[in-house]
Every structure is written in structure tokens, then in C-alpha cells.
Amino acid sequence: MAAPVGQPGTFAATYRYGLPLDEAALAAVSELTCQLVLACLPPGTKGCDTCRLPGNVTKVIRQRVRVEMADPTTIFAEGRTGLPVVDLWLQTVDPDRLHSPSRVYSPDFRRPRVQIWP
């Protein structure tokens, strides 16, 4: 295993895992990951109160000041996260909100044979 590739008894595998990310994508992924980690911290943990993922609150009224926020279920139904950096990046790379089912390719599994009759 420690021998360089090409030496007897060695082999190499080349694969492509997704596409290279630009700076905007890295910022969006970093923001989303950070907020998901903060949301998973137990209550009382340092930093857990800084999570910016939307909760289920839509309206707050205090001392005659009214704040109304978007309904999180609507945000998620539209394919957004509620995080401006992430939502802006998603809108930039997929303005038409195209969706496709997830797929997994593995050399361990044979693809099913498909035959089309004339």
C-alpha cells in the first residue's frame, strides 16, 4: 500500500466526485454546515443560541413593535433554506429551480438491462 502507483502489486483508482466549487458555493456550503451544527447543539451549549436557521415563529409583537417573518414551511417547500447566503447561491446556480431525483452509481451493482421492443 505504501509503494508508488505503477509498482508491482499496486493499483490506482481515479474518480470524479462532483464538480469543483467556486468561492460562492464554498461560502454557501460553509454557512449551511455551520448553522446545521449550531442547530444540533444541546440547549445551554456555548454558541447554540447563535443558530440562524428559521424556527416556526412567524409573528412577534412586543411593546407595540410588530415583526412578521416568512413561514418556514413555505420557505422549505420552495426549496430554500432561510439562510440568505445559501438561498442566493441556490438562486444563482439554479434560477429555474430544476429538480432531479438523486442517483447513486456503483461499479458493484450491475445496471438493469432495458430492452425496447419495436
mmCIF file of N, CA and C in Angstrom, residues 20-96:
data_model
loop_
_atom_site.group_PDB
_atom_site.id
_atom_site.type_symbol
_atom_site.label_atom_id
_atom_site.label_comp_id
_atom_site.label_asym_id
_atom_site.label_seq_id
_atom_site.Cartn_x
_atom_site.Cartn_y
_atom_site.Cartn_z
ATOM 1 N N PRO A 20 -15.835 20.977 -9.191
ATOM 2 C CA PRO A 20 -15.127 21.911 -8.313
ATOM 3 C C PRO A 20 -16.063 23.054 -7.897
ATOM 4 N N LEU A 21 -15.947 23.486 -6.653
ATOM 5 C CA LEU A 21 -16.803 24.555 -6.146
ATOM 6 C C LEU A 21 -16.110 25.901 -6.280
ATOM 7 N N ASP A 22 -16.883 26.919 -6.678
ATOM 8 C CA ASP A 22 -16.330 28.267 -6.728
ATOM 9 C C ASP A 22 -16.446 28.900 -5.335
ATOM 10 N N GLU A 23 -15.998 30.154 -5.200
ATOM 11 C CA GLU A 23 -15.995 30.805 -3.888
ATOM 12 C C GLU A 23 -17.398 30.979 -3.331
ATOM 13 N N ALA A 24 -18.365 31.305 -4.188
ATOM 14 C CA ALA A 24 -19.738 31.493 -3.722
ATOM 15 C C ALA A 24 -20.314 30.182 -3.192
ATOM 16 N N ALA A 25 -20.025 29.088 -3.875
ATOM 17 C CA ALA A 25 -20.512 27.786 -3.423
ATOM 18 C C ALA A 25 -19.872 27.403 -2.092
ATOM 19 N N LEU A 26 -18.578 27.653 -1.945
ATOM 20 C CA LEU A 26 -17.903 27.353 -0.681
ATOM 21 C C LEU A 26 -18.492 28.168 0.465
ATOM 22 N N ALA A 27 -18.810 29.445 0.201
ATOM 23 C CA ALA A 27 -19.423 30.283 1.237
ATOM 24 C C ALA A 27 -20.791 29.742 1.624
ATOM 25 N N ALA A 28 -21.587 29.326 0.638
ATOM 26 C CA ALA A 28 -22.926 28.798 0.913
ATOM 27 C C ALA A 28 -22.851 27.489 1.694
ATOM 28 N N VAL A 29 -21.961 26.592 1.283
ATOM 29 C CA VAL A 29 -21.815 25.311 1.979
ATOM 30 C C VAL A 29 -21.310 25.534 3.404
ATOM 31 N N SER A 30 -20.367 26.450 3.568
ATOM 32 C CA SER A 30 -19.833 26.739 4.899
ATOM 33 C C SER A 30 -20.915 27.288 5.815
ATOM 34 N N GLU A 31 -21.715 28.223 5.305
ATOM 35 C CA GLU A 31 -22.801 28.811 6.094
ATOM 36 C C GLU A 31 -23.820 27.753 6.499
ATOM 37 N N LEU A 32 -24.247 26.935 5.549
ATOM 38 C CA LEU A 32 -25.247 25.911 5.839
ATOM 39 C C LEU A 32 -24.710 24.891 6.849
ATOM 40 N N THR A 33 -23.473 24.444 6.663
ATOM 41 C CA THR A 33 -22.877 23.479 7.587
ATOM 42 C C THR A 33 -22.772 24.057 8.993
ATOM 43 N N CYS A 34 -22.313 25.285 9.088
ATOM 44 C CA CYS A 34 -22.173 25.936 10.389
ATOM 45 C C CYS A 34 -23.520 26.023 11.097
ATOM 46 N N GLN A 35 -24.549 26.446 10.386
ATOM 47 C CA GLN A 35 -25.867 26.601 11.001
ATOM 48 C C GLN A 35 -26.475 25.250 11.377
ATOM 49 N N LEU A 36 -26.245 24.229 10.571
ATOM 50 C CA LEU A 36 -26.748 22.898 10.918
ATOM 51 C C LEU A 36 -26.067 22.359 12.177
ATOM 52 N N VAL A 37 -24.763 22.601 12.301
ATOM 53 C CA VAL A 37 -24.047 22.175 13.508
ATOM 54 C C VAL A 37 -24.572 22.930 14.724
ATOM 55 N N LEU A 38 -24.758 24.248 14.595
ATOM 56 C CA LEU A 38 -25.281 25.035 15.713
ATOM 57 C C LEU A 38 -26.674 24.563 16.119
ATOM 58 N N ALA A 39 -27.486 24.175 15.137
ATOM 59 C CA ALA A 39 -28.844 23.717 15.438
ATOM 60 C C ALA A 39 -28.836 22.382 16.173
ATOM 61 N N CYS A 40 -27.784 21.593 16.010
ATOM 62 C CA CYS A 40 -27.716 20.271 16.644
ATOM 63 C C CYS A 40 -27.132 20.307 18.050
ATOM 64 N N LEU A 41 -26.594 21.452 18.467
ATOM 65 C CA LEU A 41 -26.009 21.537 19.808
ATOM 66 C C LEU A 41 -27.103 21.461 20.867
ATOM 67 N N PRO A 42 -26.834 20.800 21.985
ATOM 68 C CA PRO A 42 -27.845 20.751 23.049
ATOM 69 C C PRO A 42 -28.048 22.138 23.659
ATOM 70 N N PRO A 43 -29.260 22.435 24.144
ATOM 71 C CA PRO A 43 -29.525 23.741 24.756
ATOM 72 C C PRO A 43 -28.537 24.020 25.889
ATOM 73 N N GLY A 44 -28.104 25.260 25.966
ATOM 74 C CA GLY A 44 -27.154 25.654 27.001
ATOM 75 C C GLY A 44 -25.708 25.571 26.561
ATOM 76 N N THR A 45 -25.448 24.940 25.418
ATOM 77 C CA THR A 45 -24.084 24.841 24.906
ATOM 78 C C THR A 45 -23.664 26.195 24.363
ATOM 79 N N LYS A 46 -22.420 26.576 24.602
ATOM 80 C CA LYS A 46 -21.920 27.856 24.116
ATOM 81 C C LYS A 46 -22.047 27.909 22.599
ATOM 82 N N GLY A 47 -22.699 28.940 22.096
ATOM 83 C CA GLY A 47 -22.850 29.133 20.657
ATOM 84 C C GLY A 47 -24.161 28.644 20.095
ATOM 85 N N CYS A 48 -24.889 27.801 20.838
ATOM 86 C CA CYS A 48 -26.118 27.240 20.270
ATOM 87 C C CYS A 48 -27.202 28.295 20.102
ATOM 88 N N ASP A 49 -27.107 29.409 20.830
ATOM 89 C CA ASP A 49 -28.115 30.456 20.698
ATOM 90 C C ASP A 49 -27.871 31.348 19.485
ATOM 91 N N THR A 50 -26.789 31.103 18.738
ATOM 92 C CA THR A 50 -26.498 31.921 17.561
ATOM 93 C C THR A 50 -26.990 31.287 16.271
ATOM 94 N N CYS A 51 -27.660 30.150 16.352
ATOM 95 C CA CYS A 51 -28.177 29.475 15.161
ATOM 96 C C CYS A 51 -29.179 30.375 14.457
ATOM 97 N N ARG A 52 -29.031 30.529 13.140
ATOM 98 C CA ARG A 52 -29.921 31.400 12.379
ATOM 99 C C ARG A 52 -30.898 30.633 11.508
ATOM 100 N N LEU A 53 -30.961 29.317 11.655
ATOM 101 C CA LEU A 53 -31.955 28.573 10.893
ATOM 102 C C LEU A 53 -33.334 28.996 11.366
ATOM 103 N N PRO A 54 -34.285 29.151 10.434
ATOM 104 C CA PRO A 54 -35.601 29.632 10.842
ATOM 105 C C PRO A 54 -36.327 28.625 11.723
ATOM 106 N N GLY A 55 -36.952 29.145 12.770
ATOM 107 C CA GLY A 55 -37.793 28.319 13.631
ATOM 108 C C GLY A 55 -39.215 28.359 13.097
ATOM 109 N N ASN A 56 -40.165 28.018 13.927
ATOM 110 C CA ASN A 56 -41.560 28.035 13.488
ATOM 111 C C ASN A 56 -42.279 29.325 13.848
ATOM 112 N N VAL A 57 -41.554 30.330 14.339
ATOM 113 C CA VAL A 57 -42.175 31.600 14.698
ATOM 114 C C VAL A 57 -42.401 32.421 13.436
ATOM 115 N N THR A 58 -43.607 32.955 13.285
ATOM 116 C CA THR A 58 -43.893 33.797 12.120
ATOM 117 C C THR A 58 -44.235 35.224 12.507
ATOM 118 N N LYS A 59 -44.650 35.452 13.768
ATOM 119 C CA LYS A 59 -45.034 36.801 14.171
ATOM 120 C C LYS A 59 -44.702 37.019 15.646
ATOM 121 N N VAL A 60 -44.082 38.179 15.946
ATOM 122 C CA VAL A 60 -43.776 38.552 17.322
ATOM 123 C C VAL A 60 -44.235 39.984 17.523
ATOM 124 N N ILE A 61 -44.962 40.231 18.616
ATOM 125 C CA ILE A 61 -45.401 41.588 18.949
ATOM 126 C C ILE A 61 -44.952 41.877 20.375
ATOM 127 N N ARG A 62 -44.126 42.920 20.534
ATOM 128 C CA ARG A 62 -43.641 43.319 21.853
ATOM 129 C C ARG A 62 -43.669 44.840 21.933
ATOM 130 N N GLN A 63 -44.266 45.359 22.957
ATOM 131 C CA GLN A 63 -44.308 46.799 23.207
ATOM 132 C C GLN A 63 -44.687 47.569 21.949
ATOM 133 N N ARG A 64 -45.754 47.153 21.338
ATOM 134 C CA ARG A 64 -46.315 47.770 20.129
ATOM 135 C C ARG A 64 -45.382 47.705 18.914
ATOM 136 N N VAL A 65 -44.369 46.863 18.966
ATOM 137 C CA VAL A 65 -43.498 46.632 17.810
ATOM 138 C C VAL A 65 -43.862 45.263 17.255
ATOM 139 N N ARG A 66 -44.209 45.255 15.986
ATOM 140 C CA ARG A 66 -44.662 44.016 15.351
ATOM 141 C C ARG A 66 -43.626 43.568 14.317
ATOM 142 N N VAL A 67 -43.191 42.331 14.439
ATOM 143 C CA VAL A 67 -42.247 41.751 13.482
ATOM 144 C C VAL A 67 -42.898 40.501 12.912
ATOM 145 N N GLU A 68 -42.993 40.454 11.600
ATOM 146 C CA GLU A 68 -43.592 39.294 10.944
ATOM 147 C C GLU A 68 -42.564 38.677 10.005
ATOM 148 N N MET A 69 -42.404 37.375 10.121
ATOM 149 C CA MET A 69 -41.407 36.668 9.320
ATOM 150 C C MET A 69 -42.092 35.676 8.396
ATOM 151 N N ALA A 70 -41.361 35.253 7.395
ATOM 152 C CA ALA A 70 -41.906 34.274 6.448
ATOM 153 C C ALA A 70 -42.146 32.948 7.150
ATOM 154 N N ASP A 71 -43.153 32.245 6.711
ATOM 155 C CA ASP A 71 -43.475 30.930 7.264
ATOM 156 C C ASP A 71 -42.400 29.932 6.825
ATOM 157 N N PRO A 72 -41.699 29.290 7.767
ATOM 158 C CA PRO A 72 -40.627 28.353 7.399
ATOM 159 C C PRO A 72 -41.098 27.206 6.513
ATOM 160 N N THR A 73 -42.335 26.752 6.705
ATOM 161 C CA THR A 73 -42.808 25.651 5.862
ATOM 162 C C THR A 73 -42.908 26.087 4.411
ATOM 163 N N THR A 74 -43.258 27.352 4.181
ATOM 164 C CA THR A 74 -43.295 27.885 2.815
ATOM 165 C C THR A 74 -41.885 27.984 2.248
ATOM 166 N N ILE A 75 -40.958 28.453 3.077
ATOM 167 C CA ILE A 75 -39.560 28.580 2.640
ATOM 168 C C ILE A 75 -39.023 27.221 2.203
ATOM 169 N N PHE A 76 -39.230 26.194 3.036
ATOM 170 C CA PHE A 76 -38.711 24.866 2.718
ATOM 171 C C PHE A 76 -39.431 24.256 1.523
ATOM 172 N N ALA A 77 -40.731 24.503 1.394
ATOM 173 C CA ALA A 77 -41.496 23.961 0.263
ATOM 174 C C ALA A 77 -41.006 24.531 -1.058
ATOM 175 N N GLU A 78 -40.477 25.755 -1.022
ATOM 176 C CA GLU A 78 -39.950 26.390 -2.234
ATOM 177 C C GLU A 78 -38.509 25.978 -2.514
ATOM 178 N N GLY A 79 -37.961 25.088 -1.703
ATOM 179 C CA GLY A 79 -36.597 24.620 -1.927
ATOM 180 C C GLY A 79 -35.537 25.551 -1.385
ATOM 181 N N ARG A 80 -35.915 26.463 -0.497
ATOM 182 C CA ARG A 80 -34.955 27.389 0.101
ATOM 183 C C ARG A 80 -34.623 26.935 1.516
ATOM 184 N N THR A 81 -33.596 27.561 2.116
ATOM 185 C CA THR A 81 -33.146 27.176 3.448
ATOM 186 C C THR A 81 -33.481 28.203 4.512
ATOM 187 N N GLY A 82 -33.725 29.443 4.119
ATOM 188 C CA GLY A 82 -33.929 30.512 5.091
ATOM 189 C C GLY A 82 -32.641 31.235 5.425
ATOM 190 N N LEU A 83 -31.522 30.790 4.889
ATOM 191 C CA LEU A 83 -30.229 31.445 5.074
ATOM 192 C C LEU A 83 -29.930 32.242 3.810
ATOM 193 N N PRO A 84 -29.824 33.577 3.909
ATOM 194 C CA PRO A 84 -29.667 34.403 2.704
ATOM 195 C C PRO A 84 -28.503 34.006 1.803
ATOM 196 N N VAL A 85 -27.335 33.711 2.375
ATOM 197 C CA VAL A 85 -26.167 33.358 1.551
ATOM 198 C C VAL A 85 -26.439 32.081 0.764
ATOM 199 N N VAL A 86 -27.013 31.090 1.416
ATOM 200 C CA VAL A 86 -27.292 29.811 0.768
ATOM 201 C C VAL A 86 -28.386 29.974 -0.283
ATOM 202 N N ASP A 87 -29.461 30.668 0.071
ATOM 203 C CA ASP A 87 -30.565 30.853 -0.873
ATOM 204 C C ASP A 87 -30.139 31.662 -2.094
ATOM 205 N N LEU A 88 -29.288 32.672 -1.895
ATOM 206 C CA LEU A 88 -28.794 33.460 -3.027
ATOM 207 C C LEU A 88 -27.956 32.599 -3.954
ATOM 208 N N TRP A 89 -27.097 31.741 -3.395
ATOM 209 C CA TRP A 89 -26.279 30.866 -4.234
ATOM 210 C C TRP A 89 -27.154 29.874 -4.991
ATOM 211 N N LEU A 90 -28.132 29.273 -4.307
ATOM 212 C CA LEU A 90 -29.035 28.338 -4.983
ATOM 213 C C LEU A 90 -29.784 29.020 -6.121
ATOM 214 N N GLN A 91 -30.235 30.256 -5.901
ATOM 215 C CA GLN A 91 -30.942 31.001 -6.944
ATOM 216 C C GLN A 91 -30.011 31.312 -8.114
ATOM 217 N N THR A 92 -28.734 31.545 -7.822
ATOM 218 C CA THR A 92 -27.767 31.857 -8.876
ATOM 219 C C THR A 92 -27.482 30.645 -9.751
ATOM 220 N N VAL A 93 -27.264 29.484 -9.146
ATOM 221 C CA VAL A 93 -26.890 28.303 -9.923
ATOM 222 C C VAL A 93 -28.088 27.555 -10.486
ATOM 223 N N ASP A 94 -29.275 27.784 -9.936
ATOM 224 C CA ASP A 94 -30.475 27.090 -10.409
ATOM 225 C C ASP A 94 -31.665 28.047 -10.406
ATOM 226 N N PRO A 95 -31.645 29.055 -11.302
ATOM 227 C CA PRO A 95 -32.708 30.070 -11.280
ATOM 228 C C PRO A 95 -34.095 29.512 -11.591
ATOM 229 N N ASP A 96 -34.173 28.411 -12.314
ATOM 230 C CA ASP A 96 -35.479 27.839 -12.666
ATOM 231 C C ASP A 96 -35.930 26.770 -11.676
#
